[in-house]
Amino acid sequence: MKVLNIGSMNLDLVYSVDHIVQPGETEASFALDTFLGGKGLNQSMALAKAGVEVYQGGMIGEDGQVFLDACAEYGVKADYIRTVAGKSGHAVIQRDKNAQNCILLYGGANQQLTEAYVDSVLADFAAGDILLLQNEVNQMPYIVEKAYEKGMQIALNPSPFNEKLDAVEMKKISIFLLNEVEGGQITGLSDPDEIIAEMLRRFPEARIVLTLGKDGAVYADAQQKHFQPVFKVQAVDTTAAGDTFTGYFLAGLLDGMEVPEILKMSAKASSIAVTREGAVPSIPYRKEVEQALADV
Ligand code: RIB
């Protein structure tokens, strides 16, 4: 069974600020740091650091060698990454003194996927293989349709949730990994238990992983439901916390672990990631996560 992640690769421009700038306000930042990120790349990195062999797909611009170098460094397979004319994607991130952030995306190369490209990548994958997706690349409906036709299992992190997902046939998704904001946007509800119930009503065969920020995470499918609290830490940067959780959760499933153990491992991995700056560099390796769990 192979794991493919067709997703975004961004250069994250992180501005440290006192507070997230308000409409009409001008605010000076304390510092500017540049990190590798993108929900796609972050989640592949989390999978790779958790010990999973993962293929990253997607597009980079002429400035994108840095993404290929990072894939080589961290063991993410880059065979399906293509370089196109123009710039790679980037994100302008404000990180405030409470480690909260807001993110403005520039799609760049992430929005240049073609049907021919999708076909060429999927040609190397088969029934039972896993496809991980977020919503930072174009061609989402086509990717889902073609992967489903092949019998691939599709895991979707519907982030950021927007109208582009309206055309995606959600019944074709096997695993949803989403936060409470995205869960609210999909279901129109705000209570986590109600979100879960509604997701299972609409998608009875799916597995649902709902992260709740400082309130933990919930897993549910037709047979079981589990809650995992957060591990309390002093956060410095919450960027990629959800991506870390997603990658580790899938890694645990692929390892055949029990759901409560997977949730615990994913929560611990995220709790480590938020104590470090940046996206890709903040994601811990499996050994560190397991050691930290043993120390609890
Ligand atoms: O989830 C965090 C990521 O969202 C950042 O790395 C940024 O690039 C955006 O894609």
Coordinates of C-alpha atoms and ligand atoms in Angstrom, one line a residue:
M1 CA 0.0 0.0 0.0
K2 CA 1.4 3.4 -1.0
V3 CA 0.7 6.8 0.4
L4 CA 0.3 9.8 -2.0
N5 CA -0.2 13.4 -0.8
I6 CA -1.2 15.8 -3.6
G7 CA -0.9 19.2 -1.8
S8 CA 0.6 22.6 -1.4
M9 CA 4.1 23.7 -0.8
N10 CA 4.5 27.2 0.5
L11 CA 7.2 29.5 1.6
D12 CA 5.9 30.8 5.0
L13 CA 6.8 34.5 5.7
V14 CA 6.1 34.7 9.4
Y15 CA 5.8 38.2 10.9
S16 CA 5.9 38.3 14.7
V17 CA 3.4 40.8 16.0
D18 CA 1.9 42.0 19.2
H19 CA -1.7 41.2 18.0
I20 CA -3.2 40.2 14.7
V21 CA -3.6 43.4 12.7
Q22 CA -7.2 44.8 12.6
P23 CA -9.0 46.2 9.5
G24 CA -7.7 49.7 8.8
E25 CA -4.9 49.4 11.3
T26 CA -1.1 49.7 10.6
E27 CA 1.1 47.7 12.9
A28 CA 4.9 47.2 13.0
S29 CA 6.1 43.7 13.3
F30 CA 9.0 42.6 15.6
A31 CA 10.6 40.1 13.3
L32 CA 10.3 38.3 9.9
D33 CA 11.3 34.6 9.7
T34 CA 11.0 32.4 6.6
F35 CA 10.1 28.7 6.9
L36 CA 9.0 26.0 4.6
G37 CA 5.3 25.1 4.9
G38 CA 2.1 24.6 3.0
K39 CA -0.5 22.2 4.4
G40 CA 0.5 19.6 1.8
L41 CA 4.2 19.6 2.6
N42 CA 3.7 19.9 6.3
Q43 CA 1.5 16.8 6.4
S44 CA 3.9 14.8 4.2
M45 CA 6.7 15.8 6.5
A46 CA 4.7 14.7 9.5
L47 CA 4.1 11.4 7.9
A48 CA 7.7 11.0 6.9
K49 CA 8.9 11.9 10.4
A50 CA 6.4 9.5 11.8
G51 CA 8.1 6.8 9.7
V52 CA 5.7 6.5 6.7
E53 CA 7.0 6.3 3.1
V54 CA 5.1 9.1 1.5
Y55 CA 5.0 10.6 -2.0
Q56 CA 4.4 14.3 -2.3
G57 CA 2.7 15.5 -5.4
G58 CA 2.0 19.1 -6.5
M59 CA 3.7 22.0 -8.3
I60 CA 6.5 24.3 -7.4
G61 CA 7.7 27.4 -9.2
E62 CA 11.1 28.2 -10.6
D63 CA 12.1 29.3 -7.1
G64 CA 11.1 25.9 -5.7
Q65 CA 14.4 24.0 -5.4
V66 CA 14.3 24.5 -1.6
F67 CA 11.2 22.3 -1.4
L68 CA 13.0 19.5 -3.3
D69 CA 16.0 19.8 -1.0
A70 CA 13.7 19.6 2.1
C71 CA 12.0 16.5 0.7
A72 CA 15.4 14.9 0.2
E73 CA 16.5 15.9 3.7
Y74 CA 13.4 14.5 5.5
G75 CA 12.8 11.5 3.3
V76 CA 9.6 12.6 1.5
K77 CA 9.6 11.1 -2.0
A78 CA 9.6 14.0 -4.5
D79 CA 9.2 12.0 -7.7
Y80 CA 5.8 13.6 -8.6
I81 CA 6.6 17.2 -7.8
R82 CA 6.7 19.2 -11.0
T83 CA 8.2 22.7 -11.6
V84 CA 6.2 25.2 -13.6
A85 CA 6.8 28.7 -14.7
G86 CA 6.3 31.5 -12.1
K87 CA 6.5 31.5 -8.4
S88 CA 5.9 28.8 -5.8
G89 CA 3.1 29.3 -3.4
H90 CA 3.7 31.4 -0.3
A91 CA 1.9 32.3 2.9
V92 CA 2.0 35.6 4.8
I93 CA 1.6 34.6 8.5
Q94 CA 1.1 36.9 11.5
R95 CA 2.1 35.2 14.7
D96 CA 1.0 37.1 17.8
K97 CA 2.4 37.1 21.4
N98 CA 0.0 34.3 22.4
A99 CA 1.3 32.1 19.6
Q100 CA -2.0 32.4 17.6
N101 CA -1.7 33.1 13.9
C102 CA -3.6 34.2 10.8
I103 CA -2.6 33.1 7.3
L104 CA -2.9 34.8 4.0
L105 CA -2.2 32.4 1.0
Y106 CA -0.8 33.2 -2.4
G107 CA -1.5 30.0 -4.4
G108 CA 1.2 30.4 -7.1
A109 CA 2.3 27.1 -8.5
N110 CA -0.1 25.3 -6.1
Q111 CA -2.9 26.5 -8.4
Q112 CA -1.4 25.2 -11.6
L113 CA -2.3 21.5 -11.5
T114 CA -3.8 20.1 -14.7
E115 CA -6.0 17.1 -15.3
A116 CA -3.1 15.6 -17.4
Y117 CA -0.8 16.0 -14.5
V118 CA -3.2 14.4 -12.1
D119 CA -3.8 11.5 -14.5
S120 CA 0.0 10.9 -14.8
V121 CA 0.5 10.8 -11.1
L122 CA -2.5 8.6 -10.3
A123 CA -1.4 6.2 -13.0
D124 CA 1.2 4.9 -10.6
F125 CA -1.2 4.2 -7.7
A126 CA -3.9 1.5 -7.3
A127 CA -6.8 0.3 -5.3
G128 CA -6.1 0.4 -1.6
D129 CA -3.4 3.0 -1.8
I130 CA -4.0 6.1 0.3
L131 CA -4.5 9.6 -1.1
L132 CA -4.2 12.6 1.3
L133 CA -5.6 15.9 0.2
Q134 CA -6.0 19.4 1.7
N135 CA -7.7 22.4 -0.1
E136 CA -4.7 24.4 -1.1
V137 CA -4.3 23.1 -4.7
N138 CA -6.6 23.3 -7.7
Q139 CA -8.3 20.4 -9.5
M140 CA -9.7 19.0 -6.2
P141 CA -12.9 17.6 -7.7
Y142 CA -11.0 15.9 -10.5
I143 CA -8.4 14.4 -8.2
V144 CA -11.1 13.0 -5.9
E145 CA -13.1 11.6 -8.8
K146 CA -10.2 9.9 -10.4
A147 CA -8.7 8.5 -7.2
Y148 CA -12.1 7.2 -6.2
E149 CA -12.5 5.5 -9.6
K150 CA -9.2 3.7 -8.9
G151 CA -10.4 2.5 -5.5
M152 CA -7.9 4.6 -3.5
Q153 CA -8.8 5.5 0.0
I154 CA -9.1 9.3 0.3
A155 CA -8.3 11.2 3.4
L156 CA -9.3 14.9 3.3
N157 CA -8.3 17.8 5.4
P158 CA -10.8 20.3 4.1
S159 CA -8.6 23.2 5.0
P160 CA -9.0 26.0 4.2
F161 CA -12.7 25.3 3.8
N162 CA -14.2 27.4 0.9
E163 CA -16.6 27.3 -2.0
K164 CA -14.0 25.4 -4.1
L165 CA -14.9 22.3 -2.1
D166 CA -18.6 22.5 -3.1
A167 CA -17.8 20.6 -6.3
V168 CA -16.0 17.8 -4.4
E169 CA -18.1 14.7 -4.0
M170 CA -17.7 14.3 -0.2
K171 CA -19.2 10.8 -0.2
K172 CA -16.0 9.6 -1.8
I173 CA -14.0 10.5 1.2
S174 CA -13.0 7.8 3.6
I175 CA -11.3 9.9 6.4
F176 CA -12.1 13.5 7.3
L177 CA -9.5 15.3 9.4
L178 CA -10.8 18.7 10.3
N179 CA -10.9 21.3 13.0
E180 CA -14.0 22.7 14.6
V181 CA -14.2 25.7 12.4
E182 CA -14.1 23.6 9.2
G183 CA -16.6 21.1 10.9
G184 CA -18.9 24.1 11.5
Q185 CA -18.6 25.3 8.0
I186 CA -19.4 21.9 6.6
T187 CA -22.3 21.1 8.9
G188 CA -23.6 24.5 9.9
L189 CA -23.3 23.5 13.6
S190 CA -21.0 24.6 16.4
D191 CA -21.2 22.0 19.1
P192 CA -18.5 19.3 18.5
D193 CA -20.7 16.4 19.4
E194 CA -23.4 17.7 17.0
I195 CA -20.8 18.2 14.3
I196 CA -19.6 14.7 14.7
A197 CA -23.1 13.3 14.7
E198 CA -24.0 15.2 11.6
M199 CA -20.8 14.2 9.7
L200 CA -21.6 10.6 10.5
R201 CA -25.2 11.0 9.4
R202 CA -24.0 12.4 6.1
F203 CA -21.0 10.1 5.7
P204 CA -21.9 6.9 7.6
E205 CA -18.9 4.9 6.4
A206 CA -16.3 7.6 7.0
R207 CA -13.9 8.0 9.9
I208 CA -14.0 11.5 11.4
V209 CA -11.2 13.2 13.3
L210 CA -12.2 16.6 14.7
T211 CA -9.6 18.7 16.4
L212 CA -10.7 21.2 18.9
G213 CA -7.6 23.4 19.6
K214 CA -7.0 23.6 23.3
D215 CA -10.0 21.5 24.0
G216 CA -8.5 18.3 22.4
A217 CA -9.7 16.1 19.6
V218 CA -12.4 13.6 19.0
Y219 CA -12.4 10.6 16.7
A220 CA -15.6 8.9 15.6
D221 CA -16.8 6.3 13.1
A222 CA -19.9 4.1 13.0
Q223 CA -18.6 1.8 15.7
Q224 CA -16.5 3.9 18.1
K225 CA -16.0 7.4 19.5
H226 CA -12.9 8.6 21.5
F227 CA -11.8 11.8 23.1
Q228 CA -8.3 13.0 23.5
P229 CA -7.3 16.0 25.7
V230 CA -4.4 18.2 24.7
F231 CA -1.0 17.9 26.4
K232 CA -0.5 21.3 28.0
V233 CA 2.6 23.2 26.9
Q234 CA 3.9 26.7 26.5
A235 CA 3.1 27.4 22.9
V236 CA 5.3 29.7 20.8
D237 CA 3.8 29.0 17.3
T238 CA 0.7 27.0 16.5
T239 CA 1.4 26.9 12.8
A240 CA 1.3 23.3 11.5
A241 CA -0.1 21.9 14.7
G242 CA -3.1 20.5 12.8
D243 CA -0.9 19.3 10.0
T244 CA 1.3 17.4 12.5
F245 CA -1.8 15.9 14.1
T246 CA -3.1 14.8 10.6
G247 CA 0.2 13.2 9.6
Y248 CA 0.7 11.4 12.9
F249 CA -2.9 10.2 12.9
L250 CA -2.6 8.6 9.5
A251 CA 0.7 7.1 10.4
G252 CA -0.9 5.5 13.4
L253 CA -3.7 4.1 11.3
L254 CA -1.3 2.7 8.8
D255 CA 0.6 1.0 11.6
G256 CA -2.6 -0.6 12.7
M257 CA -2.6 1.0 16.2
E258 CA -5.8 1.3 18.3
V259 CA -7.5 4.7 17.9
P260 CA -7.0 5.9 21.5
E261 CA -3.3 5.3 21.1
I262 CA -3.2 7.0 17.8
L263 CA -5.0 10.0 19.2
K264 CA -2.5 10.2 22.1
M265 CA 0.5 10.0 19.8
S266 CA -1.0 12.7 17.5
A267 CA -1.8 15.0 20.4
K268 CA 1.7 14.6 21.8
A269 CA 3.3 15.3 18.4
S270 CA 1.2 18.5 18.0
S271 CA 2.0 19.6 21.5
I272 CA 5.7 19.4 20.6
A273 CA 5.3 21.2 17.3
V274 CA 3.7 24.2 19.0
T275 CA 6.7 24.7 21.2
R276 CA 8.8 25.4 18.1
E277 CA 8.8 28.1 15.5
G278 CA 7.8 27.5 11.9
A279 CA 5.9 24.8 10.1
V280 CA 8.2 22.1 8.6
P281 CA 11.0 22.5 11.2
S282 CA 8.6 22.3 14.1
I283 CA 7.3 18.8 13.4
P284 CA 8.9 16.2 15.7
Y285 CA 10.3 12.8 14.7
R286 CA 8.5 9.7 16.0
K287 CA 11.3 8.8 18.3
E288 CA 11.0 12.1 20.2
V289 CA 7.2 11.7 20.4
E290 CA 7.4 8.2 21.8
Q291 CA 10.1 9.3 24.3
A292 CA 7.9 12.2 25.4
L293 CA 4.9 9.8 25.8
A294 CA 7.0 7.4 27.8
D295 CA 8.0 10.4 30.1
V296 CA 4.4 11.3 30.8
Ligands
RIB1 O1 -1.3 24.7 8.3 C1 -0.2 25.6 8.2 C2 0.1 26.0 6.8 O2 -1.0 26.7 6.3 C3 1.3 26.9 6.7 O3 2.5 26.3 6.6 C4 0.9 27.8 5.5 O4 1.8 27.6 4.4 C5 -0.5 27.4 5.1 O5 -0.5 26.5 4.1

